[in-house]
PDB file of C-alpha atoms and ligand atoms in Angstrom:
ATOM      1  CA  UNK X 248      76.375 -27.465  -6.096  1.00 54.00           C
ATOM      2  CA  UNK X 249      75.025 -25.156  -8.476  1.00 87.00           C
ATOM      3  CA  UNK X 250      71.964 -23.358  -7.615  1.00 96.00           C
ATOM      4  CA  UNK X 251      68.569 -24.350  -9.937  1.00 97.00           C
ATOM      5  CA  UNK X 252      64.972 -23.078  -9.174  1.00 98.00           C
ATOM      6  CA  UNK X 253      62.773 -25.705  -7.009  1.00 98.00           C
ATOM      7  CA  UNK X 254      59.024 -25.842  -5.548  1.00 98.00           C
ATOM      8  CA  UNK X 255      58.699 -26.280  -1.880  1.00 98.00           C
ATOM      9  CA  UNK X 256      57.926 -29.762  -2.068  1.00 97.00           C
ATOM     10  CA  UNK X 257      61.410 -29.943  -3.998  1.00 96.00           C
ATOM     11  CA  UNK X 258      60.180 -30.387  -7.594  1.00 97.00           C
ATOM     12  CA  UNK X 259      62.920 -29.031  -9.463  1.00 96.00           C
ATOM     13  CA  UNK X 260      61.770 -26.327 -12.250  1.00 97.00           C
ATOM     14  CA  UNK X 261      62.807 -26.763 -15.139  1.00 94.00           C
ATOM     15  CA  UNK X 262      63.647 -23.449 -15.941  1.00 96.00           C
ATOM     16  CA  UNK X 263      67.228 -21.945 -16.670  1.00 96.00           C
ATOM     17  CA  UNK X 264      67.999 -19.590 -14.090  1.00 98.00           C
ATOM     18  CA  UNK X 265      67.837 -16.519 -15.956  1.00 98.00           C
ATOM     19  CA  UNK X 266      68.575 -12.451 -14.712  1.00 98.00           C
ATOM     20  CA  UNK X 267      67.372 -10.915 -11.567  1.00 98.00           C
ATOM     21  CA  UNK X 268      65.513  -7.758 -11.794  1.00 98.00           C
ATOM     22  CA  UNK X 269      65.196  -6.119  -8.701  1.00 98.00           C
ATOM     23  CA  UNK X 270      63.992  -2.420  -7.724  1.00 97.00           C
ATOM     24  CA  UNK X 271      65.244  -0.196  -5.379  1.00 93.00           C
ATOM     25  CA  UNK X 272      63.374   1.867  -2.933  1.00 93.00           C
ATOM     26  CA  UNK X 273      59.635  -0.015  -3.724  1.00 96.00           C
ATOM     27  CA  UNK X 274      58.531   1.253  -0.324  1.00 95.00           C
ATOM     28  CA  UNK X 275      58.571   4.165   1.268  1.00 90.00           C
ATOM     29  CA  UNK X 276      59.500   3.326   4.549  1.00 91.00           C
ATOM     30  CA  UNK X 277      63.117   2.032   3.745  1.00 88.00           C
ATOM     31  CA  UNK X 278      63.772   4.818   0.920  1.00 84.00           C
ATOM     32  CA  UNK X 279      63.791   7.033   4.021  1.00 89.00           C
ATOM     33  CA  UNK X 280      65.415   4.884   6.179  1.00 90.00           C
ATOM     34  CA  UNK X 281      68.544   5.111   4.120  1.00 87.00           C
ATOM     35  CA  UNK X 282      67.872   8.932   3.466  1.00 88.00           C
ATOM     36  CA  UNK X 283      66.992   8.415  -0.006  1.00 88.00           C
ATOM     37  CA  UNK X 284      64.215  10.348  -2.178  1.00 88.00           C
ATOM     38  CA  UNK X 285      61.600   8.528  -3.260  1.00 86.00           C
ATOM     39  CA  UNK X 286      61.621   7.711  -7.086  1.00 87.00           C
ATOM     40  CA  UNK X 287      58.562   8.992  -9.449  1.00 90.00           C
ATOM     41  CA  UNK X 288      59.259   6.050 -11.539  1.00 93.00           C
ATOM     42  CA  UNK X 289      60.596   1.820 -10.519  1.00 96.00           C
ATOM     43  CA  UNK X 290      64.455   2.421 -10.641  1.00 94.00           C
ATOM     44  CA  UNK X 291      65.591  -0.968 -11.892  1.00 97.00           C
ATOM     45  CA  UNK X 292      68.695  -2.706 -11.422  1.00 97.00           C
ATOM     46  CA  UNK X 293      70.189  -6.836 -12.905  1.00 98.00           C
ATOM     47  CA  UNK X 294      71.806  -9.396 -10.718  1.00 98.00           C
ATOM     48  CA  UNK X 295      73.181 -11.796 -13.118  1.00 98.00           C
ATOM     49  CA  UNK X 296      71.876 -15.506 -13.040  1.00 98.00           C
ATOM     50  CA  UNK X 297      75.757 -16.165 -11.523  1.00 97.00           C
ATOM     51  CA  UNK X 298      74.271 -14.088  -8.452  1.00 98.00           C
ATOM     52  CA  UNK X 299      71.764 -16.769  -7.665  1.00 98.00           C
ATOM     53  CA  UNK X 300      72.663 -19.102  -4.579  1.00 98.00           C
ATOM     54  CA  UNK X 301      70.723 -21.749  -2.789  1.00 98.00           C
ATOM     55  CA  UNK X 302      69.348 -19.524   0.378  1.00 98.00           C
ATOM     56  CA  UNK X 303      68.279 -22.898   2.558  1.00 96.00           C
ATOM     57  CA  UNK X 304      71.292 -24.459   4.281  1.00 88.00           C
ATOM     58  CA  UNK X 305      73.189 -21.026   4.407  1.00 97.00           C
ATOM     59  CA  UNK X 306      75.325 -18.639   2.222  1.00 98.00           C
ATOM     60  CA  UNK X 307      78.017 -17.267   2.440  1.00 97.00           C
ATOM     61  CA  UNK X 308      79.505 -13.302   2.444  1.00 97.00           C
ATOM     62  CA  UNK X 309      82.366 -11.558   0.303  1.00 96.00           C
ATOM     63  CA  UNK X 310      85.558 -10.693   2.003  1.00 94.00           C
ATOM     64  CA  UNK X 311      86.975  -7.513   3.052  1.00 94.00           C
ATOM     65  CA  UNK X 312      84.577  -5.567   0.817  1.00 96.00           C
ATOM     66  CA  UNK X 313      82.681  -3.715   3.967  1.00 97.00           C
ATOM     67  CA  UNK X 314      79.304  -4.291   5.149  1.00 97.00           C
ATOM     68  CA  UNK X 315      77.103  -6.521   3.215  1.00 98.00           C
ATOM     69  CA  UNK X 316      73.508  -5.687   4.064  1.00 98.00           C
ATOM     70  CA  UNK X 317      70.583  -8.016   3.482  1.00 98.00           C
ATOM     71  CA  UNK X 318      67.126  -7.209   2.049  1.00 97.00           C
ATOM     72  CA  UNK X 319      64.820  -9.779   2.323  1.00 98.00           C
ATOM     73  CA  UNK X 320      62.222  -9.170  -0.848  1.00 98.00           C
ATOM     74  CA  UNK X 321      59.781 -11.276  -2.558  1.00 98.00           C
ATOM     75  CA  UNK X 322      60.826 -12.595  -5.500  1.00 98.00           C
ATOM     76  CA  UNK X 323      58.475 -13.758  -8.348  1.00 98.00           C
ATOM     77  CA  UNK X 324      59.145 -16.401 -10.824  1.00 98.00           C
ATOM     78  CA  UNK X 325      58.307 -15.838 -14.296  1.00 98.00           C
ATOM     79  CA  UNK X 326      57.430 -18.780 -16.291  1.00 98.00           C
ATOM     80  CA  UNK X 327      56.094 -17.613 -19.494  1.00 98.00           C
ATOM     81  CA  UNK X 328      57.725 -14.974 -22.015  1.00 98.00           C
ATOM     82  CA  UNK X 329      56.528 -11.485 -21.105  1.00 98.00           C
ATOM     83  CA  UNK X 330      57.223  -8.379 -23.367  1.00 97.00           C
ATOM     84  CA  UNK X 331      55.959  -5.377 -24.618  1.00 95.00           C
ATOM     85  CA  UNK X 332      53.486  -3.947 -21.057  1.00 93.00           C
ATOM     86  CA  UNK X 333      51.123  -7.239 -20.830  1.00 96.00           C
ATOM     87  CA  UNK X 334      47.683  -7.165 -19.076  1.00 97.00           C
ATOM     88  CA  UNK X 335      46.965  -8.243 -16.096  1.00 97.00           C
ATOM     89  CA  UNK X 336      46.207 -11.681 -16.885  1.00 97.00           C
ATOM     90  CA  UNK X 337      49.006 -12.509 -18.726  1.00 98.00           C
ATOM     91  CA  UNK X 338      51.477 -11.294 -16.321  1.00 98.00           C
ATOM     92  CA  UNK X 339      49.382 -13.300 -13.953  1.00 98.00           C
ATOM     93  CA  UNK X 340      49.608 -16.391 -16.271  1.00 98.00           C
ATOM     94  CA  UNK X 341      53.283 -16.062 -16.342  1.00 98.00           C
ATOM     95  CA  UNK X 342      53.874 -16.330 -12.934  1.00 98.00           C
ATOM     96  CA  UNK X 343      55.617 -19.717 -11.967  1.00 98.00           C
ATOM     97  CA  UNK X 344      55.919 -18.938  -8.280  1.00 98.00           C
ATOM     98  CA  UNK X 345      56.496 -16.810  -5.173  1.00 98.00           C
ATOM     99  CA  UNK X 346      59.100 -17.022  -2.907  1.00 98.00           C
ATOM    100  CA  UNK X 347      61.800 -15.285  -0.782  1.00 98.00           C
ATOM    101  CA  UNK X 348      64.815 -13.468  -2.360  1.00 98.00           C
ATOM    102  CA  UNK X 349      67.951 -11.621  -0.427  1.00 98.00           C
ATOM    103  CA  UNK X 350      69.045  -8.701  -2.476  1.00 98.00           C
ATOM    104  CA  UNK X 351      72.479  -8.400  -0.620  1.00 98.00           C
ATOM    105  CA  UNK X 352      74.297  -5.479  -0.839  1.00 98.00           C
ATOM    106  CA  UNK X 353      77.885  -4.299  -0.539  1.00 98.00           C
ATOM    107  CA  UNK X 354      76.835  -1.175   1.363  1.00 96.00           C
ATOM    108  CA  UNK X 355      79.803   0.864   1.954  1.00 97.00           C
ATOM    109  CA  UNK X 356      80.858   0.134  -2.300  1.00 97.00           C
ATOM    110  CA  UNK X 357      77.136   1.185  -2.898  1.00 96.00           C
ATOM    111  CA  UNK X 358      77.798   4.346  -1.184  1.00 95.00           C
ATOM    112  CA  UNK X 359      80.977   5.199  -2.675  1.00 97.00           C
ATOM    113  CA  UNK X 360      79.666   4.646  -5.975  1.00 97.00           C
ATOM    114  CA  UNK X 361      76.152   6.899  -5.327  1.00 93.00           C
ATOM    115  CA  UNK X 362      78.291   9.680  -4.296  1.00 95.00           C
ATOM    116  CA  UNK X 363      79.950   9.231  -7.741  1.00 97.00           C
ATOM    117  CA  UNK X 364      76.720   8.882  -9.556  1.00 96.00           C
ATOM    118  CA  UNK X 365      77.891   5.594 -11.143  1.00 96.00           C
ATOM    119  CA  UNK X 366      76.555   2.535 -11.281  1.00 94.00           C
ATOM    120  CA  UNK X 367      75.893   0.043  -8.585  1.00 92.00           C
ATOM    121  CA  UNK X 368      76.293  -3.136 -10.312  1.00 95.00           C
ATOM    122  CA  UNK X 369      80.028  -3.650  -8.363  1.00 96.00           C
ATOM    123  CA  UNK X 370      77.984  -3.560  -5.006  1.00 98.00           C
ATOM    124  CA  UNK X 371      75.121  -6.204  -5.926  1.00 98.00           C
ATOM    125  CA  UNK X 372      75.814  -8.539  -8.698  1.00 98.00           C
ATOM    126  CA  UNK X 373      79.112 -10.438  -7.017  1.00 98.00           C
ATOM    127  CA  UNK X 374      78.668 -14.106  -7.154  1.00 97.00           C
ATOM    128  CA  UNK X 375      76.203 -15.315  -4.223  1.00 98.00           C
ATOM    129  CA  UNK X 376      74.596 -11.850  -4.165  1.00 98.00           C
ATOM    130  CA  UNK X 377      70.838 -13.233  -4.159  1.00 98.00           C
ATOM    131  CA  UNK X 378      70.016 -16.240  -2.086  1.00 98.00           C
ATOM    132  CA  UNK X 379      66.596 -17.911  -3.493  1.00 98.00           C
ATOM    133  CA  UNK X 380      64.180 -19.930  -1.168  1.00 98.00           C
ATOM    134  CA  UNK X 381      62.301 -22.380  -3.303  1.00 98.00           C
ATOM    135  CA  UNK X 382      58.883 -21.410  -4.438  1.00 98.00           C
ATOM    136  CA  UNK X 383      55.293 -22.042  -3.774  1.00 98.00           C
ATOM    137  CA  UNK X 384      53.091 -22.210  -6.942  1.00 98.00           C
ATOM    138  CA  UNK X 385      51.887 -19.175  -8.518  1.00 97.00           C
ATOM    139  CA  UNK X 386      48.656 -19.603  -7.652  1.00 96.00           C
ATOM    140  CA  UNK X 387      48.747 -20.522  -4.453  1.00 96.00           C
ATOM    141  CA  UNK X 388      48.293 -16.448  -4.094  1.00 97.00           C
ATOM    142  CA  UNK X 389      45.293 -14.962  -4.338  1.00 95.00           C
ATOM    143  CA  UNK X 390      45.566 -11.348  -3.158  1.00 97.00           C
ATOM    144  CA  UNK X 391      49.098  -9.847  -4.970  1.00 98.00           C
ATOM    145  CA  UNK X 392      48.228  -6.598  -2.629  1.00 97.00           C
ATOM    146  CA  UNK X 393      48.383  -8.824   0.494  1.00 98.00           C
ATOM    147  CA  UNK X 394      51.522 -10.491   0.447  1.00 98.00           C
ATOM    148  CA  UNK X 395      53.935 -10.710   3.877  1.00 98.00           C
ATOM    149  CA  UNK X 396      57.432 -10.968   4.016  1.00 98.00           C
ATOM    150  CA  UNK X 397      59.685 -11.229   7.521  1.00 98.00           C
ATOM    151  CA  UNK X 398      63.004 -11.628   8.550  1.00 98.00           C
ATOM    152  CA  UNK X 399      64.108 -12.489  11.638  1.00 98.00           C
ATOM    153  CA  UNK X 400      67.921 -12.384  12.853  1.00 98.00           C
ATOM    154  CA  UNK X 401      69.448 -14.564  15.879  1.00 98.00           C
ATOM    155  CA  UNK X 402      65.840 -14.129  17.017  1.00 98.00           C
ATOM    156  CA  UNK X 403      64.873 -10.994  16.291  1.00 98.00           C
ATOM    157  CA  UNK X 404      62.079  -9.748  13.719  1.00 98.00           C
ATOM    158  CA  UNK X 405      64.201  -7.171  11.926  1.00 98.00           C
ATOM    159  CA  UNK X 406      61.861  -6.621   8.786  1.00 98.00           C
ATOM    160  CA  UNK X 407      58.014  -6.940   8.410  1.00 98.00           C
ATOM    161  CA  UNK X 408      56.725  -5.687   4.933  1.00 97.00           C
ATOM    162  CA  UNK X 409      53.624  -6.652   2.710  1.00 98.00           C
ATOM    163  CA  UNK X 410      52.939  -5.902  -0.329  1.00 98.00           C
ATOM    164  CA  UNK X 411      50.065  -3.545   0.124  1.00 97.00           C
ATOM    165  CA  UNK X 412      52.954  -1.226   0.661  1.00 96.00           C
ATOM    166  CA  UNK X 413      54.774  -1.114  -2.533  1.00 97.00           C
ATOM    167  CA  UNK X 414      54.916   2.126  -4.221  1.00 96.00           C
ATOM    168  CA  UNK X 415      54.421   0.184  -7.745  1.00 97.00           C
ATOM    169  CA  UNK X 416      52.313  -2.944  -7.184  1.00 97.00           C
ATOM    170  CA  UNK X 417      53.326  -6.580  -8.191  1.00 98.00           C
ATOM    171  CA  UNK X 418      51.381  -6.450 -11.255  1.00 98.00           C
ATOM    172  CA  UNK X 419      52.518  -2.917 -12.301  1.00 98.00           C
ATOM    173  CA  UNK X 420      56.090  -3.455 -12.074  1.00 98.00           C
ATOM    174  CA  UNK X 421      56.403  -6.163 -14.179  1.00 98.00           C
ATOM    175  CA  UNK X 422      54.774  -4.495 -16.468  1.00 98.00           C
ATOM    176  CA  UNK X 423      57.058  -1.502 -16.505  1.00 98.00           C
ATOM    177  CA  UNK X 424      59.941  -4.415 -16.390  1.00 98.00           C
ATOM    178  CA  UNK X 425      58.738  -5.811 -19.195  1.00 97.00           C
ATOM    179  CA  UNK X 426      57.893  -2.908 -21.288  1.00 96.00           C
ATOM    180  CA  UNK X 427      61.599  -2.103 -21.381  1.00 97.00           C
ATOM    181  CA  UNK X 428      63.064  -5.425 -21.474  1.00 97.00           C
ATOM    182  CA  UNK X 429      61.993  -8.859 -21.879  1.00 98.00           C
ATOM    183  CA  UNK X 430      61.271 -11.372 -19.251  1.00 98.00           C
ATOM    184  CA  UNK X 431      62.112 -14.774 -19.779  1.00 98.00           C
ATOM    185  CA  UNK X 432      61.033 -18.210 -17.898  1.00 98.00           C
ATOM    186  CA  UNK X 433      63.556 -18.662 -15.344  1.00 98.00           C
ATOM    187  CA  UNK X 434      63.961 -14.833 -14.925  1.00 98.00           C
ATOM    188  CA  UNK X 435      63.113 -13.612 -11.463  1.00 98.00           C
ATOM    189  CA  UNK X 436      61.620 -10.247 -10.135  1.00 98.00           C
ATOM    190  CA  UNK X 437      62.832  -8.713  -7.198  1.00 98.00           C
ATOM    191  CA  UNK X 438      59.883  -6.773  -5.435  1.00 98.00           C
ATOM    192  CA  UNK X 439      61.624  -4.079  -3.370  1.00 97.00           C
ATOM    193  CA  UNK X 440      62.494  -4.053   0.545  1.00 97.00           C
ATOM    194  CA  UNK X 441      60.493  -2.959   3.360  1.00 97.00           C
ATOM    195  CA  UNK X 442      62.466  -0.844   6.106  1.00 96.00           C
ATOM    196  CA  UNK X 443      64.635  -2.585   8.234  1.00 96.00           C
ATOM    197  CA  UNK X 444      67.713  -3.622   6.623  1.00 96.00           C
ATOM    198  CA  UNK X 445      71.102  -3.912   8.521  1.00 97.00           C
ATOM    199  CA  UNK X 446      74.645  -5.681   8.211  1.00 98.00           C
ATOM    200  CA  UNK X 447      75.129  -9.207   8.473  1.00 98.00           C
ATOM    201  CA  UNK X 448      77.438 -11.094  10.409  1.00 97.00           C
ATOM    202  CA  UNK X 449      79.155 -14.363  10.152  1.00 96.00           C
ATOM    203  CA  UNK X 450      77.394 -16.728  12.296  1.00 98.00           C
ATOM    204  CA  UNK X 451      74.007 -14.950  11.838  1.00 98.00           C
ATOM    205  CA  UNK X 452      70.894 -17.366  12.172  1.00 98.00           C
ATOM    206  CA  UNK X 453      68.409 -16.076   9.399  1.00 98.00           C
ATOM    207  CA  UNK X 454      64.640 -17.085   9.107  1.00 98.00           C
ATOM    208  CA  UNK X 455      62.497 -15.914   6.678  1.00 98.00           C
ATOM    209  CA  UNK X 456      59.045 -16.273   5.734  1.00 98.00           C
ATOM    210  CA  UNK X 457      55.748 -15.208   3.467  1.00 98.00           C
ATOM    211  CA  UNK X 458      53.637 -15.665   6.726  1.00 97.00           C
ATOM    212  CA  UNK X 459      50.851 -18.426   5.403  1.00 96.00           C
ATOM    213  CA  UNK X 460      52.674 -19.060   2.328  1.00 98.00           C
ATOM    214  CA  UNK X 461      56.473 -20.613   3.417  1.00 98.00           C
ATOM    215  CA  UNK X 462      59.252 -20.047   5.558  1.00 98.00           C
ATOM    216  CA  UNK X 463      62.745 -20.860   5.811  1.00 98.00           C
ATOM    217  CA  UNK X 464      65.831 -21.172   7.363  1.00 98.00           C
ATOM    218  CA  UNK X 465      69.251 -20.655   6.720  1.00 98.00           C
ATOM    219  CA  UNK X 466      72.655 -18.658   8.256  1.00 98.00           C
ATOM    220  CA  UNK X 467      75.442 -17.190   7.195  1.00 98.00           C
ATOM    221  CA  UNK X 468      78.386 -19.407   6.737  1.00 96.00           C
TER     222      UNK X 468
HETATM  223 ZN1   ZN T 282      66.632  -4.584  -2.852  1.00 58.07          ZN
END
């Protein structure tokens, strides 16, 4: 079945699902953990809308391409056109909804292709490359700054990041997004990782959560 936004009451959203913009290295603690500088400016990067898979229920991993890593990351939904650096309160108007996002990663092809200085789009735009949760309503956040997101594998917490820790805030990076490009409803942001990402394995039981706001299940088929 083909993947379309939802609340988490499941109300569908009647949004097409439009790009993915995600950032790397949003906080500082995982830019080092994979021995990478720290950028003086958001270093964007597009999953196609093809990327987008159903997270709840479980995904599933490409073949013989290496390690894919997750990166659990809280994903906004925008629901009204943004363009051209809005303020505040129109960024904050646009948003449809919060919710989880995996920003999985071929890590050995990312690697190859750094060392190249190409592109990554090979290692994180294949088909199934972000698993969505569905969404609680944009306001049902008050504090952008104070935003949680966990992941726990087969058990284990493996990543514990809020938002206070972003090197650009919520706010601020889609307004750099959306100073270059335009956002669209149906488009959804990416927010960066915190530290703690690691390979996946078939099998894996995944749950992940904005503590007070959702959490869900899923594993990898
Ligand atoms: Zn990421």
């Amino acid at each position: 079945m083909s993947y379309q936004h939802q609340y988490v009451d499941g109300t569908r959203i009647h949004f097409p699902v439009g790009k993915l913009v995600c950032v790397g290295r949003n906080y500082a603690e995982h830019a080092k953990e994979l021995n990478n500088p720290v950028p003086s400016e958001p270093l964007l990067f597009i999953k196609p809308a093809t990327a987008a898979v159903a997270l709840e229920g479980g995904f599933a991993l490409p073949q013989e391409r290496g390690s894919v890593h997750y990166e659990a990351e809280i994903a906004v939904l925008i629901g009204k056109p943004l363009s051209t650096r809005p303020n505040d309160e129109e960024i904050r108007d646009a948003i449809s909804g919060f919710g989880v996002a995996l920003d999985l990663t071929l890590r050995d092809v990312q690697s190859r292709l750094k060392d190249k200085g190409h592109p990554w789009e090979i290692a994180k735009a294949f088909d199934g490359a972000c698993p969505l949760s569905p969404f609680v309503p944009g306001d049902a956040v008050e504090d952008l700054a104070d935003i949680g997101v966990r992941l726990s594998i087969n058990g284990e917490l493996r990543q514990d990041g809020n938002s206070r820790d972003m090197l650009t805030p919520i706010l601020e990076l889609i307004r750099y997004i959306s100073g270059h490009f335009s956002l669209q409803p149906g488009d959804v942001v990416l927010t960066g990782t915190p530290a703690g990402v690691g390979a996946l394995a078939s099998g894996d039981h995944l749950v992940v959560e904005l503590p007070e706001l959702c959490r869900f299940e899923s594993r990898v088929l």
